[in-house]
Tab-separated table of C-alpha atoms in Angstrom:
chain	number	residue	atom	x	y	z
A	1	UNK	CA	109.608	108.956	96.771
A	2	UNK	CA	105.975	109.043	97.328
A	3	UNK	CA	105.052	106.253	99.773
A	4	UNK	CA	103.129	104.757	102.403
A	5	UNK	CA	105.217	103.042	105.386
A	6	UNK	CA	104.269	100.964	107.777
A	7	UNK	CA	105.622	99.386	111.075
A	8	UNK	CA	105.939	96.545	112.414
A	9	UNK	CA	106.689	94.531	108.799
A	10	UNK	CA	106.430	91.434	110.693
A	11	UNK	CA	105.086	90.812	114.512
A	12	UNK	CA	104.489	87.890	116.485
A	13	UNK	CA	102.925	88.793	119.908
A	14	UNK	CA	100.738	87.092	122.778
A	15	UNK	CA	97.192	87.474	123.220
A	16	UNK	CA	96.281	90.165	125.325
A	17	UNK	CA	99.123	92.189	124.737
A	18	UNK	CA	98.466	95.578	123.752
A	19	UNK	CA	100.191	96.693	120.168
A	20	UNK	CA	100.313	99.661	117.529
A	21	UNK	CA	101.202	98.996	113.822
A	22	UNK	CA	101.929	102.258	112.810
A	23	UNK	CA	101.202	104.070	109.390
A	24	UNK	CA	102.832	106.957	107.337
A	25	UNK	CA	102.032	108.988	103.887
A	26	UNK	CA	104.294	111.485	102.253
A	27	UNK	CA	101.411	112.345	100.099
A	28	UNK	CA	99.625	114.584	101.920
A	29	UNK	CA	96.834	112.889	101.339
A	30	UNK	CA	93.431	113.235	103.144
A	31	UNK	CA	91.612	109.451	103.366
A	32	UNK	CA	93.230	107.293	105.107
A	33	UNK	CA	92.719	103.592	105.673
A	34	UNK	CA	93.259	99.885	107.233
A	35	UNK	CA	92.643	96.574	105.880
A	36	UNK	CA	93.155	93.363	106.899
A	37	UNK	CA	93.782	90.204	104.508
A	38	UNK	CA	92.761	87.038	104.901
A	39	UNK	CA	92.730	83.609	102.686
A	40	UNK	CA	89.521	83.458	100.990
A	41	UNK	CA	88.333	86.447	102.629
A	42	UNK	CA	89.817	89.050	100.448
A	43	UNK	CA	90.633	93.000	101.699
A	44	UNK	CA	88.423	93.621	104.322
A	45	UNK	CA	88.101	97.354	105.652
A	46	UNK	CA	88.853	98.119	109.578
A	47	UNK	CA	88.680	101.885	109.905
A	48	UNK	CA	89.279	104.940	107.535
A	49	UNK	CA	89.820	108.574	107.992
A	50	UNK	CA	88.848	111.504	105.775
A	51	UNK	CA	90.953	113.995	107.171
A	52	UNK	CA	92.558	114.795	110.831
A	53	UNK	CA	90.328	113.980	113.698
A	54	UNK	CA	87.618	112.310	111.240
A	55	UNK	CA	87.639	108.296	111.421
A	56	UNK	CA	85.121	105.904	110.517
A	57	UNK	CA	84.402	102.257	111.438
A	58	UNK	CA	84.452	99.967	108.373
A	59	UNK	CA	83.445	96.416	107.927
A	60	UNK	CA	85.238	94.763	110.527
A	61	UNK	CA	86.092	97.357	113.489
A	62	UNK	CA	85.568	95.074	116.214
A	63	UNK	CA	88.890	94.849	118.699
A	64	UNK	CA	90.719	97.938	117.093
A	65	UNK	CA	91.046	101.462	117.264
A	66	UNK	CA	92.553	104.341	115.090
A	67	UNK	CA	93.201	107.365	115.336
A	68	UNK	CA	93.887	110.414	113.145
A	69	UNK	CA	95.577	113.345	115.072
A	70	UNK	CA	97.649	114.380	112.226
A	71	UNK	CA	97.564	114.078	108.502
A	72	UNK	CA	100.320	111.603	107.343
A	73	UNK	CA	99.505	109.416	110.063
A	74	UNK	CA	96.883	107.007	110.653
A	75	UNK	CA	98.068	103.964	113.192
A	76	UNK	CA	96.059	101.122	113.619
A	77	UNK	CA	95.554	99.878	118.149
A	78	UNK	CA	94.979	96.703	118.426
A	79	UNK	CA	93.945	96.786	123.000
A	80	UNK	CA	93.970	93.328	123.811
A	81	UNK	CA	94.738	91.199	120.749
A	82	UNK	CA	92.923	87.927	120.265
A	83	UNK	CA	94.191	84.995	117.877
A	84	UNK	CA	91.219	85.797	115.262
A	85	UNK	CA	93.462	88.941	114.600
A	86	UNK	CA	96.048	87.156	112.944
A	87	UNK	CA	96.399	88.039	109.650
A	88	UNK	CA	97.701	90.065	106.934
A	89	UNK	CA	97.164	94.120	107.605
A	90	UNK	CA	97.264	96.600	104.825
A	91	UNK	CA	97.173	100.936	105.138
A	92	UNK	CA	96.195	102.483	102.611
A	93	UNK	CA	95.961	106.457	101.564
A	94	UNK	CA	94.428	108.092	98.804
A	95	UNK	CA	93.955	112.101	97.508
A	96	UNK	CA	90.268	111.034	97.463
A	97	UNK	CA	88.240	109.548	98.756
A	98	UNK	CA	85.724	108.424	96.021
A	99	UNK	CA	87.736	108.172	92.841
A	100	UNK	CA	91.284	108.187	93.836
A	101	UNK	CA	93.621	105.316	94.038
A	102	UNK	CA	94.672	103.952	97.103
A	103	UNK	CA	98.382	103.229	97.478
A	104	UNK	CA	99.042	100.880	99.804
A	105	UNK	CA	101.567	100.356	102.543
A	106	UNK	CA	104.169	97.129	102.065
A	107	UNK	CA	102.007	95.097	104.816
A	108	UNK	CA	102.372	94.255	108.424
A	109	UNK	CA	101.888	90.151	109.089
A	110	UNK	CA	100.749	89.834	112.917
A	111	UNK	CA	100.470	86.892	114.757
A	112	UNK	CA	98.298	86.517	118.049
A	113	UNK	CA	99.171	83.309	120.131
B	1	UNK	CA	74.364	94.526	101.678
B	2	UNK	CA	77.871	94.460	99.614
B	3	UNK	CA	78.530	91.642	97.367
B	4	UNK	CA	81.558	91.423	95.014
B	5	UNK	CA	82.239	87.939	93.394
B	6	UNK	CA	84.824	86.956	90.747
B	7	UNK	CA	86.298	83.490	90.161
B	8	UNK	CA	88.680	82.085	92.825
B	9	UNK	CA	91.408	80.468	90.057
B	10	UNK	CA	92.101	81.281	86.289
B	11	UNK	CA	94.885	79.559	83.789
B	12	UNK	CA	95.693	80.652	81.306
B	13	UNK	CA	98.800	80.752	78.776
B	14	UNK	CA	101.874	83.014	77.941
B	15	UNK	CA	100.973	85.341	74.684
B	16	UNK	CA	96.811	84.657	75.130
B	17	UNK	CA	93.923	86.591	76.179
B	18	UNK	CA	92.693	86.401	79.488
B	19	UNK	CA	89.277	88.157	80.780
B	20	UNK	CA	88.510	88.332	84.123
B	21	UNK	CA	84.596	89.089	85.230
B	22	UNK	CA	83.531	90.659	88.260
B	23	UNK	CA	79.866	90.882	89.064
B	24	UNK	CA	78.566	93.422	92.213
B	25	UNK	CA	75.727	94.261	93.986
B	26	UNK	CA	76.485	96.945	96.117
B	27	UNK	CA	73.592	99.323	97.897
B	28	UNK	CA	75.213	102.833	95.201
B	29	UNK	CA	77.981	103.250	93.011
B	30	UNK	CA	80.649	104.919	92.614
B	31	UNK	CA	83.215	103.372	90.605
B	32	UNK	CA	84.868	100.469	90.177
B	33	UNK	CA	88.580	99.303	90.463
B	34	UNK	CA	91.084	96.707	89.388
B	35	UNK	CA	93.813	95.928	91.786
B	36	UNK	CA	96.778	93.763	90.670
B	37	UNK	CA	98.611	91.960	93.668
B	38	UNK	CA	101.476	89.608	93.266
B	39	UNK	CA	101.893	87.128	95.704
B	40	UNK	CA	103.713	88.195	99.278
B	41	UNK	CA	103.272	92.189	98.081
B	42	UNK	CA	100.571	95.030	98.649
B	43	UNK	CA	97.659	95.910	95.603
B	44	UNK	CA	98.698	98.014	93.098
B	45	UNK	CA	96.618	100.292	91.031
B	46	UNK	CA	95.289	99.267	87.653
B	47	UNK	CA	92.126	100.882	86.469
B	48	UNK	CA	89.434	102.997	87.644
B	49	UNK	CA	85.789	103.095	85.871
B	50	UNK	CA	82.707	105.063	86.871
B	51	UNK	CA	81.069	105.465	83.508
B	52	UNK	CA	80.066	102.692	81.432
B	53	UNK	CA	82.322	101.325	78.266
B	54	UNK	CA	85.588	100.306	78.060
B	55	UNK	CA	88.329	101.675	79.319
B	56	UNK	CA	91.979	100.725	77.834
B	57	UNK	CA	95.285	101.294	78.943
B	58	UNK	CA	98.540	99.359	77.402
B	59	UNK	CA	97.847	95.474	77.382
B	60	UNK	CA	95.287	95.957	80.180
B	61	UNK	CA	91.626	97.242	79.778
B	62	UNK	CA	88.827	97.110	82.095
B	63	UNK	CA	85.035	97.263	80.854
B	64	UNK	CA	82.005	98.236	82.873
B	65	UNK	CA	78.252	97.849	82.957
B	66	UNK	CA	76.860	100.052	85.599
B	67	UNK	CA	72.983	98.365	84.965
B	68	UNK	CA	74.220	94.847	84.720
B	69	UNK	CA	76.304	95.283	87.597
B	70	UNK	CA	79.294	94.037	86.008
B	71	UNK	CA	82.703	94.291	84.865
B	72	UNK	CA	85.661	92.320	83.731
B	73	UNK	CA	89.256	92.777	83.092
B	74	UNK	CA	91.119	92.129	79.698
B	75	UNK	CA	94.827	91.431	79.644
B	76	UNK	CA	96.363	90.824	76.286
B	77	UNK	CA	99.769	88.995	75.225
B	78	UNK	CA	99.713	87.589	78.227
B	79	UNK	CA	103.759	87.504	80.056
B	80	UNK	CA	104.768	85.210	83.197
B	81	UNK	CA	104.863	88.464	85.117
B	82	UNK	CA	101.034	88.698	84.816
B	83	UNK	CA	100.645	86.051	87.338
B	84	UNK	CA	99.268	87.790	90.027
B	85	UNK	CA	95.750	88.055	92.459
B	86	UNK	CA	93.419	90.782	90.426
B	87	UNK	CA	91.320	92.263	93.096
B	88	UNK	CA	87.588	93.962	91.926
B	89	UNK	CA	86.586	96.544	94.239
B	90	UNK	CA	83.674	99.131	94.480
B	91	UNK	CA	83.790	102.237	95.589
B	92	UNK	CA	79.581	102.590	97.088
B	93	UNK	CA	77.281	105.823	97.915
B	94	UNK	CA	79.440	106.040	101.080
B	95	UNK	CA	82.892	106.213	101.549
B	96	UNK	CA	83.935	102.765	101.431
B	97	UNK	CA	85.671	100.509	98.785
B	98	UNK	CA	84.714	96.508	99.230
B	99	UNK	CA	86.919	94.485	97.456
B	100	UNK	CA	85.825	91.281	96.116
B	101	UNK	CA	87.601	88.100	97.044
B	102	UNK	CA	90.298	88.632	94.458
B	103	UNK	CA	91.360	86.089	91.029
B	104	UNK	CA	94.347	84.321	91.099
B	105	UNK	CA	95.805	84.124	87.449
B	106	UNK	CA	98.499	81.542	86.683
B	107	UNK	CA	100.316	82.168	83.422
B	108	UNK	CA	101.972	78.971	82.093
B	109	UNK	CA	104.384	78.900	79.379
């Protein structure tokens, strides 16, 4: 079943506390991306990738890193978490990067105290 | 700059017509998409339109206007199901899709 996974589902951490959410595609797909969610805020873009090695800052990078070392996978580093973090965090993957659709990952829900 | 704006909230009733608008400014184009997202789950794909005119598929079509800067979704015989966030997002010159702040549609019997 074609699919993107990712992990944690659900995470309540401490600020400061270094975490990964991690993201998979079986759809050998070449973009790759990361949003986060946020009431009245809408789908904000982190970070995308448009193939291995290639990442990107989007609209909100600030506090997280990515990285892109092989093609299904595209995890999302959040160093030293902060309580503004908290939200709602989508992955996303698409076969293109202009006109394809992105399928999305179920959602991770993080927490920062 | 990127701006996407649709209405917060729309009501409407089970069997009816319902058209949501989305107007953009964006700094190039792309395309344009619909996103459907019910409530606790990720977006799903709904329509994709780079060319202007309407673009139909089952009860849902989705209409753009590349020199107005506008489009709007059209669901028809509207079922309880359809209640749901629908999320317009634009796909600029670059490689980056900015979604606008997404309609919430309540269907009511």
């Amino acid at each position: 079943e074609a699919q993107v996974t990712q992990n944690p589902r659900y995470l309540i951490t401490v600020t400061g506390k270094k975490l990964t959410v991690t993201c998979s595609q079986n759809m050998n797909h070449e973009y790759m991306s990361w949003y986060r969610q946020d009431p009245g805020l809408g789908l904000r873009q982190i970070y995308y990738s448009m193939n291995v090695e290639v990442t990107d800052k989007g609209d909100v990078p600030e506090g997280y890193k990515v990285s892109r070392k092989e093609k299904r996978n595209f995890p999302l580093i959040l160093e030293s978490p902060s309580p503004n973090q908290t939200s709602l965090y989508f992955c996303a993957s698409s076969y293109h990067r202009v006109t394809g659709e992105l399928f999305f990952g179920e959602g991770s829900r993080l927490t920062v105290l | 700059g990127q701006n996407i704006d649709q209405p917060t909230e729309m009501t409407a009733t089970e069997g009816a017509i319902v058209q949501i608008n989305c107007t953009y400014q964006t700094s190039g184009f792309n395309g344009l998409f619909w996103y459907q997202q019910h409530a606790g789950e990720a977006p799903t794909f709904l329509s994709y339109n780079v060319l202007d005119g309407l673009e139909e598929k089952g009860r849902f079509s989705s209409f753009l206007s590349r020199s107005k800067g506008y489009s709007y979704l059209l669901l028809k015989e509207l079922q309880m199901k359809d209640s749901a966030s629908y999320l317009c997002a634009v796909n600029n010159a670059g490689n980056m899709l900015t979604f606008g702040g997404g309609t919430r549609l309540m269907v009511k019997p």
